[in-house]
PDB file of C-alpha atoms and ligand atoms in Angstrom:
ATOM      1  CA  MET D 918      82.622 111.746 109.750  1.00 94.00           C
ATOM      2  CA  ARG D 919      85.233 112.364 107.301  1.00 97.00           C
ATOM      3  CA  LEU D 920      88.813 111.137 108.311  1.00 97.00           C
ATOM      4  CA  ILE D 921      91.686 110.419 106.087  1.00 97.00           C
ATOM      5  CA  LEU D 922      94.734 108.197 107.671  1.00 97.00           C
ATOM      6  CA  LEU D 923      97.865 109.113 106.544  1.00 97.00           C
ATOM      7  CA  GLY D 924     101.208 107.433 107.575  1.00 96.00           C
ATOM      8  CA  ALA D 925     104.099 105.294 105.602  1.00 95.00           C
ATOM      9  CA  PRO D 926     103.245 101.786 104.254  1.00 93.00           C
ATOM     10  CA  GLY D 927     102.833  99.034 107.648  1.00 90.00           C
ATOM     11  CA  ALA D 928     102.116 102.344 109.723  1.00 93.00           C
ATOM     12  CA  GLY D 929      99.050 100.004 110.666  1.00 90.00           C
ATOM     13  CA  LYS D 930      96.748 102.176 108.914  1.00 93.00           C
ATOM     14  CA  GLY D 931      94.858  99.676 107.788  1.00 90.00           C
ATOM     15  CA  THR D 932      94.414  97.889 110.918  1.00 90.00           C
ATOM     16  CA  GLN D 933      93.291 101.532 112.174  1.00 94.00           C
ATOM     17  CA  ALA D 934      90.736 101.580 109.689  1.00 94.00           C
ATOM     18  CA  GLU D 935      88.858  98.938 110.263  1.00 92.00           C
ATOM     19  CA  VAL D 936      89.014 100.067 114.501  1.00 93.00           C
ATOM     20  CA  ILE D 937      87.443 103.047 112.835  1.00 95.00           C
ATOM     21  CA  CYS D 938      85.583 101.431 111.161  1.00 94.00           C
ATOM     22  CA  ASN D 939      83.401  99.286 113.753  1.00 93.00           C
ATOM     23  CA  ALA D 940      83.588 102.430 115.898  1.00 93.00           C
ATOM     24  CA  LEU D 941      81.886 104.723 113.891  1.00 93.00           C
ATOM     25  CA  ASN D 942      80.243 102.481 111.258  1.00 94.00           C
ATOM     26  CA  ILE D 943      81.251 104.553 108.541  1.00 95.00           C
ATOM     27  CA  PRO D 944      83.036 102.602 105.602  1.00 96.00           C
ATOM     28  CA  ALA D 945      86.911 102.244 105.389  1.00 96.00           C
ATOM     29  CA  ILE D 946      88.119 103.172 101.722  1.00 96.00           C
ATOM     30  CA  SER D 947      91.599 101.849 100.833  1.00 95.00           C
ATOM     31  CA  THR D 948      92.363 102.898  97.298  1.00 96.00           C
ATOM     32  CA  GLY D 949      95.684  99.825  97.660  1.00 94.00           C
ATOM     33  CA  ASN D 950      92.729  97.429  98.030  1.00 92.00           C
ATOM     34  CA  ILE D 951      90.534  98.276  95.355  1.00 95.00           C
ATOM     35  CA  LEU D 952      93.928  98.452  93.371  1.00 95.00           C
ATOM     36  CA  ARG D 953      94.665  94.804  93.866  1.00 92.00           C
ATOM     37  CA  GLU D 954      91.330  93.233  93.861  1.00 92.00           C
ATOM     38  CA  ALA D 955      91.155  94.628  90.601  1.00 94.00           C
ATOM     39  CA  LYS D 956      94.490  93.446  89.662  1.00 92.00           C
ATOM     40  CA  ALA D 957      93.294  89.452  90.995  1.00 90.00           C
ATOM     41  CA  ASN D 958      90.416  90.178  88.535  1.00 94.00           C
ATOM     42  CA  LYS D 959      92.736  91.404  85.622  1.00 94.00           C
ATOM     43  CA  THR D 960      90.644  93.924  85.241  1.00 95.00           C
ATOM     44  CA  ALA D 961      92.227  96.652  82.450  1.00 93.00           C
ATOM     45  CA  LEU D 962      92.668  98.928  85.749  1.00 93.00           C
ATOM     46  CA  GLY D 963      94.111  96.108  87.837  1.00 94.00           C
ATOM     47  CA  LEU D 964      96.972  94.981  84.424  1.00 94.00           C
ATOM     48  CA  GLU D 965      97.297  98.964  84.008  1.00 93.00           C
ATOM     49  CA  ALA D 966      98.618  99.223  88.435  1.00 95.00           C
ATOM     50  CA  ALA D 967     100.010  96.314  88.320  1.00 94.00           C
ATOM     51  CA  SER D 968     103.380  97.228  87.536  1.00 92.00           C
ATOM     52  CA  TYR D 969     103.257 100.700  89.523  1.00 95.00           C
ATOM     53  CA  MET D 970     102.080  98.225  92.629  1.00 94.00           C
ATOM     54  CA  ASP D 971     105.060  95.754  91.889  1.00 90.00           C
ATOM     55  CA  SER D 972     107.390  97.628  91.992  1.00 90.00           C
ATOM     56  CA  GLY D 973     106.629 100.181  95.099  1.00 91.00           C
ATOM     57  CA  LYS D 974     105.876 102.824  92.462  1.00 94.00           C
ATOM     58  CA  LEU D 975     102.464 105.057  92.707  1.00 97.00           C
ATOM     59  CA  VAL D 976      99.646 104.481  90.660  1.00 97.00           C
ATOM     60  CA  PRO D 977      99.622 107.558  88.883  1.00 97.00           C
ATOM     61  CA  ASP D 978      97.144 110.642  89.963  1.00 97.00           C
ATOM     62  CA  GLU D 979      94.455 110.610  87.450  1.00 96.00           C
ATOM     63  CA  VAL D 980      94.320 107.041  87.479  1.00 96.00           C
ATOM     64  CA  VAL D 981      93.847 106.898  91.288  1.00 97.00           C
ATOM     65  CA  ILE D 982      91.480 109.784  91.982  1.00 97.00           C
ATOM     66  CA  ASN D 983      88.588 108.531  89.249  1.00 95.00           C
ATOM     67  CA  ILE D 984      88.120 105.692  91.118  1.00 95.00           C
ATOM     68  CA  LEU D 985      87.636 107.694  94.254  1.00 96.00           C
ATOM     69  CA  LYS D 986      85.769 109.835  92.534  1.00 96.00           C
ATOM     70  CA  GLU D 987      83.733 106.797  91.905  1.00 95.00           C
ATOM     71  CA  ARG D 988      83.683 104.734  94.931  1.00 96.00           C
ATOM     72  CA  LEU D 989      82.114 108.367  97.159  1.00 96.00           C
ATOM     73  CA  LYS D 990      79.676 108.318  95.118  1.00 95.00           C
ATOM     74  CA  GLU D 991      78.355 104.851  96.442  1.00 96.00           C
ATOM     75  CA  ASP D 992      75.500 104.853  98.744  1.00 96.00           C
ATOM     76  CA  ASP D 993      77.556 104.066 101.854  1.00 95.00           C
ATOM     77  CA  CYS D 994      79.881 107.033 101.722  1.00 96.00           C
ATOM     78  CA  LYS D 995      77.048 109.829 102.314  1.00 93.00           C
ATOM     79  CA  ASP D 996      76.840 109.732 106.557  1.00 92.00           C
ATOM     80  CA  GLY D 997      80.878 109.453 106.196  1.00 96.00           C
ATOM     81  CA  PHE D 998      84.368 107.397 105.607  1.00 97.00           C
ATOM     82  CA  ILE D 999      87.567 106.905 106.321  1.00 97.00           C
ATOM     83  CA  LEU D1000      90.443 106.977 103.392  1.00 97.00           C
ATOM     84  CA  ASP D1001      93.210 104.761 103.815  1.00 96.00           C
ATOM     85  CA  GLY D1002      95.844 105.188 101.866  1.00 96.00           C
ATOM     86  CA  PHE D1003      94.466 108.157  99.647  1.00 98.00           C
ATOM     87  CA  PRO D1004      95.786 110.985  99.155  1.00 98.00           C
ATOM     88  CA  ARG D1005      99.850 110.046  98.728  1.00 98.00           C
ATOM     89  CA  THR D1006     100.154 113.544  96.631  1.00 98.00           C
ATOM     90  CA  VAL D1007      99.072 116.693  97.247  1.00 98.00           C
ATOM     91  CA  PRO D1008      97.385 116.662  93.840  1.00 98.00           C
ATOM     92  CA  GLN D1009      95.266 114.194  94.678  1.00 98.00           C
ATOM     93  CA  ALA D1010      94.899 116.115  98.385  1.00 98.00           C
ATOM     94  CA  GLU D1011      94.056 118.694  95.590  1.00 97.00           C
ATOM     95  CA  ALA D1012      91.554 116.765  93.661  1.00 97.00           C
ATOM     96  CA  LEU D1013      89.855 115.953  97.213  1.00 96.00           C
ATOM     97  CA  ASP D1014      89.679 119.361  97.513  1.00 96.00           C
ATOM     98  CA  LYS D1015      88.376 120.196  94.122  1.00 97.00           C
ATOM     99  CA  MET D1016      85.218 117.716  94.801  1.00 95.00           C
ATOM    100  CA  GLY D1017      84.315 119.501  97.123  1.00 94.00           C
ATOM    101  CA  VAL D1018      85.153 116.987  99.668  1.00 95.00           C
ATOM    102  CA  VAL D1019      85.112 118.242 103.799  1.00 95.00           C
ATOM    103  CA  ILE D1020      87.654 116.669 106.084  1.00 96.00           C
ATOM    104  CA  ASP D1021      86.996 116.759 109.619  1.00 95.00           C
ATOM    105  CA  ARG D1022      89.699 115.257 110.923  1.00 96.00           C
ATOM    106  CA  VAL D1023      93.485 113.508 109.412  1.00 97.00           C
ATOM    107  CA  VAL D1024      95.093 111.277 111.168  1.00 97.00           C
ATOM    108  CA  ASP D1025      99.085 110.730 110.952  1.00 97.00           C
ATOM    109  CA  ILE D1026      99.733 107.900 112.117  1.00 97.00           C
ATOM    110  CA  GLU D1027     104.171 107.846 112.739  1.00 96.00           C
ATOM    111  CA  VAL D1028     106.267 104.308 112.824  1.00 96.00           C
ATOM    112  CA  PRO D1029     110.133 105.263 112.193  1.00 95.00           C
ATOM    113  CA  ASP D1030     111.592 103.693 109.160  1.00 95.00           C
ATOM    114  CA  GLU D1031     113.410 100.647 111.194  1.00 93.00           C
ATOM    115  CA  LYS D1032     110.149  99.526 112.351  1.00 93.00           C
ATOM    116  CA  ILE D1033     108.050  99.556 109.196  1.00 94.00           C
ATOM    117  CA  MET D1034     110.939  97.423 107.605  1.00 93.00           C
ATOM    118  CA  ALA D1035     110.580  94.876 110.374  1.00 90.00           C
ATOM    119  CA  ARG D1036     106.864  94.730 110.262  1.00 90.00           C
ATOM    120  CA  LEU D1037     106.284  94.936 106.679  1.00 92.00           C
ATOM    121  CA  SER D1038     109.434  92.151 105.319  1.00 93.00           C
ATOM    122  CA  GLY D1039     107.026  89.595 108.156  1.00 94.00           C
ATOM    123  CA  ARG D1040     103.638  90.528 107.408  1.00 93.00           C
ATOM    124  CA  ARG D1041     101.473  88.044 105.599  1.00 95.00           C
ATOM    125  CA  VAL D1042      98.269  88.256 104.423  1.00 93.00           C
ATOM    126  CA  CYS D1043      94.810  85.909 103.616  1.00 93.00           C
ATOM    127  CA  GLU D1044      94.514  85.400  99.339  1.00 90.00           C
ATOM    128  CA  LYS D1045      91.210  84.977 100.282  1.00 90.00           C
ATOM    129  CA  CYS D1046      89.949  87.977 102.705  1.00 88.00           C
ATOM    130  CA  GLY D1047      93.007  89.829 103.196  1.00 85.00           C
ATOM    131  CA  SER D1048      92.980  89.493 106.942  1.00 88.00           C
ATOM    132  CA  SER D1049      96.780  90.451 108.218  1.00 87.00           C
ATOM    133  CA  TYR D1050      99.538  88.363 110.171  1.00 91.00           C
ATOM    134  CA  HIS D1051     103.171  88.571 111.248  1.00 92.00           C
ATOM    135  CA  VAL D1052     105.477  86.199 111.225  1.00 94.00           C
ATOM    136  CA  GLU D1053     106.509  86.624 114.131  1.00 91.00           C
ATOM    137  CA  TYR D1054     103.810  89.562 116.628  1.00 87.00           C
ATOM    138  CA  LYS D1055     101.069  88.109 114.558  1.00 90.00           C
ATOM    139  CA  PRO D1056     101.369  84.107 113.349  1.00 95.00           C
ATOM    140  CA  THR D1057      98.389  81.928 112.309  1.00 97.00           C
ATOM    141  CA  LYS D1058      97.408  79.258 114.369  1.00 97.00           C
ATOM    142  CA  VAL D1059      98.225  77.178 111.802  1.00 97.00           C
ATOM    143  CA  GLU D1060     101.350  78.073 109.389  1.00 96.00           C
ATOM    144  CA  GLY D1061     100.273  79.159 106.443  1.00 96.00           C
ATOM    145  CA  VAL D1062      96.504  79.347 106.729  1.00 97.00           C
ATOM    146  CA  CYS D1063      94.278  82.116 107.185  1.00 97.00           C
ATOM    147  CA  ASP D1064      92.278  81.708 111.002  1.00 97.00           C
ATOM    148  CA  ARG D1065      89.381  83.487 109.747  1.00 95.00           C
ATOM    149  CA  CYS D1066      88.623  81.921 107.260  1.00 96.00           C
ATOM    150  CA  GLY D1067      90.852  78.999 106.125  1.00 97.00           C
ATOM    151  CA  GLY D1068      92.890  80.553 102.952  1.00 96.00           C
ATOM    152  CA  LYS D1069      96.446  80.606 102.093  1.00 97.00           C
ATOM    153  CA  THR D1070      98.836  83.287 103.630  1.00 97.00           C
ATOM    154  CA  VAL D1071     100.941  84.736 101.082  1.00 96.00           C
ATOM    155  CA  GLN D1072     103.708  87.493 101.264  1.00 94.00           C
ATOM    156  CA  ARG D1073     102.729  90.687  99.069  1.00 89.00           C
ATOM    157  CA  LYS D1074     104.886  90.938  96.034  1.00 87.00           C
ATOM    158  CA  ASP D1075     106.073  94.408  96.846  1.00 90.00           C
ATOM    159  CA  ASP D1076     106.388  93.206 100.916  1.00 93.00           C
ATOM    160  CA  SER D1077     109.854  91.808 100.007  1.00 92.00           C
ATOM    161  CA  PRO D1078     113.041  94.020 101.287  1.00 91.00           C
ATOM    162  CA  GLU D1079     114.012  96.116  98.424  1.00 92.00           C
ATOM    163  CA  ILE D1080     110.395  96.736  97.627  1.00 93.00           C
ATOM    164  CA  ILE D1081     110.128  98.247 101.217  1.00 94.00           C
ATOM    165  CA  LYS D1082     113.066 100.477 101.174  1.00 94.00           C
ATOM    166  CA  ASP D1083     111.759 102.195  97.594  1.00 93.00           C
ATOM    167  CA  ARG D1084     107.807 102.614  99.370  1.00 94.00           C
ATOM    168  CA  LEU D1085     109.618 104.335 102.283  1.00 95.00           C
ATOM    169  CA  GLU D1086     111.358 106.400  99.445  1.00 96.00           C
ATOM    170  CA  VAL D1087     108.346 107.189  97.413  1.00 95.00           C
ATOM    171  CA  TYR D1088     106.723 107.823 101.087  1.00 97.00           C
ATOM    172  CA  HIS D1089     108.871 110.318 101.900  1.00 97.00           C
ATOM    173  CA  ALA D1090     109.314 112.343  98.973  1.00 97.00           C
ATOM    174  CA  GLN D1091     105.607 112.557  98.044  1.00 97.00           C
ATOM    175  CA  THR D1092     103.245 111.509 101.119  1.00 97.00           C
ATOM    176  CA  GLU D1093     105.479 112.820 103.973  1.00 97.00           C
ATOM    177  CA  PRO D1094     104.077 116.826 102.199  1.00 97.00           C
ATOM    178  CA  LEU D1095     100.902 116.080 102.605  1.00 97.00           C
ATOM    179  CA  LYS D1096     101.430 115.953 106.670  1.00 97.00           C
ATOM    180  CA  ASP D1097     101.835 120.186 106.228  1.00 97.00           C
ATOM    181  CA  TYR D1098      99.144 120.369 103.601  1.00 97.00           C
ATOM    182  CA  TYR D1099      96.774 119.594 106.670  1.00 97.00           C
ATOM    183  CA  LYS D1100      99.032 121.061 109.361  1.00 96.00           C
ATOM    184  CA  LYS D1101      97.914 124.348 107.694  1.00 96.00           C
ATOM    185  CA  THR D1102      94.341 123.872 107.638  1.00 94.00           C
ATOM    186  CA  GLY D1103      94.425 122.990 111.580  1.00 94.00           C
ATOM    187  CA  LYS D1104      93.008 119.461 111.055  1.00 94.00           C
ATOM    188  CA  LEU D1105      96.290 117.407 111.762  1.00 96.00           C
ATOM    189  CA  VAL D1106      96.519 114.700 114.547  1.00 96.00           C
ATOM    190  CA  ILE D1107      99.983 113.063 114.933  1.00 96.00           C
ATOM    191  CA  VAL D1108      99.534 109.447 116.876  1.00 96.00           C
ATOM    192  CA  GLU D1109     102.986 107.880 118.039  1.00 95.00           C
ATOM    193  CA  GLY D1110     102.405 103.692 116.675  1.00 94.00           C
ATOM    194  CA  GLN D1111     102.937 101.593 119.870  1.00 93.00           C
ATOM    195  CA  GLU D1112     104.309  98.572 120.285  1.00 86.00           C
ATOM    196  CA  GLU D1113     100.996  97.006 121.356  1.00 87.00           C
ATOM    197  CA  VAL D1114      98.139  97.533 118.286  1.00 89.00           C
ATOM    198  CA  ALA D1115      95.874  98.284 121.401  1.00 92.00           C
ATOM    199  CA  ASP D1116      97.097 100.897 122.258  1.00 94.00           C
ATOM    200  CA  THR D1117      97.692 102.777 118.829  1.00 95.00           C
ATOM    201  CA  SER D1118      94.069 102.552 118.602  1.00 95.00           C
ATOM    202  CA  ALA D1119      93.131 103.710 121.652  1.00 95.00           C
ATOM    203  CA  LEU D1120      94.984 107.007 120.704  1.00 95.00           C
ATOM    204  CA  THR D1121      93.827 106.874 117.177  1.00 95.00           C
ATOM    205  CA  LEU D1122      90.009 107.442 118.637  1.00 94.00           C
ATOM    206  CA  LYS D1123      91.339 109.557 120.516  1.00 94.00           C
ATOM    207  CA  ALA D1124      92.359 111.109 117.792  1.00 93.00           C
ATOM    208  CA  VAL D1125      89.232 110.816 115.858  1.00 91.00           C
ATOM    209  CA  GLU D1126      86.961 111.783 118.893  1.00 85.00           C
ATOM    210  CA  ALA D1127      88.613 114.503 120.003  1.00 75.00           C
TER     211      ALA D1127
HETATM  212  P1  LIG Y 180      98.468 100.113  99.801  1.00 94.36           P
HETATM  213  O1  LIG Y 180      98.389  98.990 100.198  1.00 94.36           O
HETATM  214  O2  LIG Y 180      97.778 101.589 100.334  1.00 94.36           O
HETATM  215  O3  LIG Y 180     100.346 100.010 100.682  1.00 94.36           O
HETATM  216  O4  LIG Y 180      98.843 100.424  98.381  1.00 94.36           O
HETATM  217  C1  LIG Y 180      99.469  99.089  97.275  1.00 94.36           C
HETATM  218  C2  LIG Y 180      99.844 100.229  96.004  1.00 94.36           C
HETATM  219  O5  LIG Y 180      99.199 100.509  95.425  1.00 94.36           O
HETATM  220  C3  LIG Y 180     100.721 101.378  96.426  1.00 94.36           C
HETATM  221  O6  LIG Y 180     102.506 100.637  96.737  1.00 94.36           O
HETATM  222  C4  LIG Y 180     100.360 102.075  95.274  1.00 94.36           C
HETATM  223  O7  LIG Y 180     101.051 101.235  93.944  1.00 94.36           O
HETATM  224  C5  LIG Y 180      99.181 102.193  94.883  1.00 94.36           C
HETATM  225  N1  LIG Y 180      97.985 102.791  95.882  1.00 94.36           N
HETATM  226  C6  LIG Y 180      97.661 102.771  96.581  1.00 94.36           C
HETATM  227  N2  LIG Y 180      96.545 103.437  96.682  1.00 94.36           N
HETATM  228  C7  LIG Y 180      97.396 105.211  95.935  1.00 94.36           C
HETATM  229  C8  LIG Y 180      97.235 105.978  95.873  1.00 94.36           C
HETATM  230  N3  LIG Y 180      95.691 107.114  96.014  1.00 94.36           N
HETATM  231  N4  LIG Y 180      97.812 106.913  94.828  1.00 94.36           N
HETATM  232  C9  LIG Y 180      98.966 106.026  94.067  1.00 94.36           C
HETATM  233  N5  LIG Y 180      99.047 104.915  94.141  1.00 94.36           N
HETATM  234  C10 LIG Y 180      98.706 104.434  95.019  1.00 94.36           C
END
């Protein structure tokens, strides 16, 4: 099964990617995570991507397309995968088609902008293992300490209110047109993000397995 998860930043794509990954035993590929790792390791790619990421802009298409091309060559992708955060522009979707990647389903998780704002501005992530929390809706047991690995939880640089606004603008202008792109292929399923993560997961799995 080859899946794409679409949705605004903070719509819960990462969480749902993990749920599907566990249910179907296929890898979840997040270009955002690959870029963040490169940035943390100060590789040439990370240094190039940093200024785009920190200001809420998209990293240039050719850079992310190459990252994805290389990642899909890895052995664990041969029986399928979940793309979380790619494609984010029409040229990226076209590049995927040109690579000959046949997508089975595209799940778009829809959450209104006001909710995204509240979710992302309260989000905290573990520096070490990447686990995600929320100061109000999903706090860590000990403030600032990851429940899973004991690492330090921090606010992502791009989760500040001004940058979230920019990221939402970028999403509406550049990523939302992908809904039409995939609607035409008949592969798009829309899932309304629910208050409870488990309820969204149930809908997402139903959309994937239908
Ligand atoms: P994410 O964790 O998916 O929200 O991604 C964090 C940041 O990484 C984004 O705001 C972009 O700067 C960059 N990024 C991740 N995936 C892509 C992509 N497919 N195209 C362009 N930039 C991306």
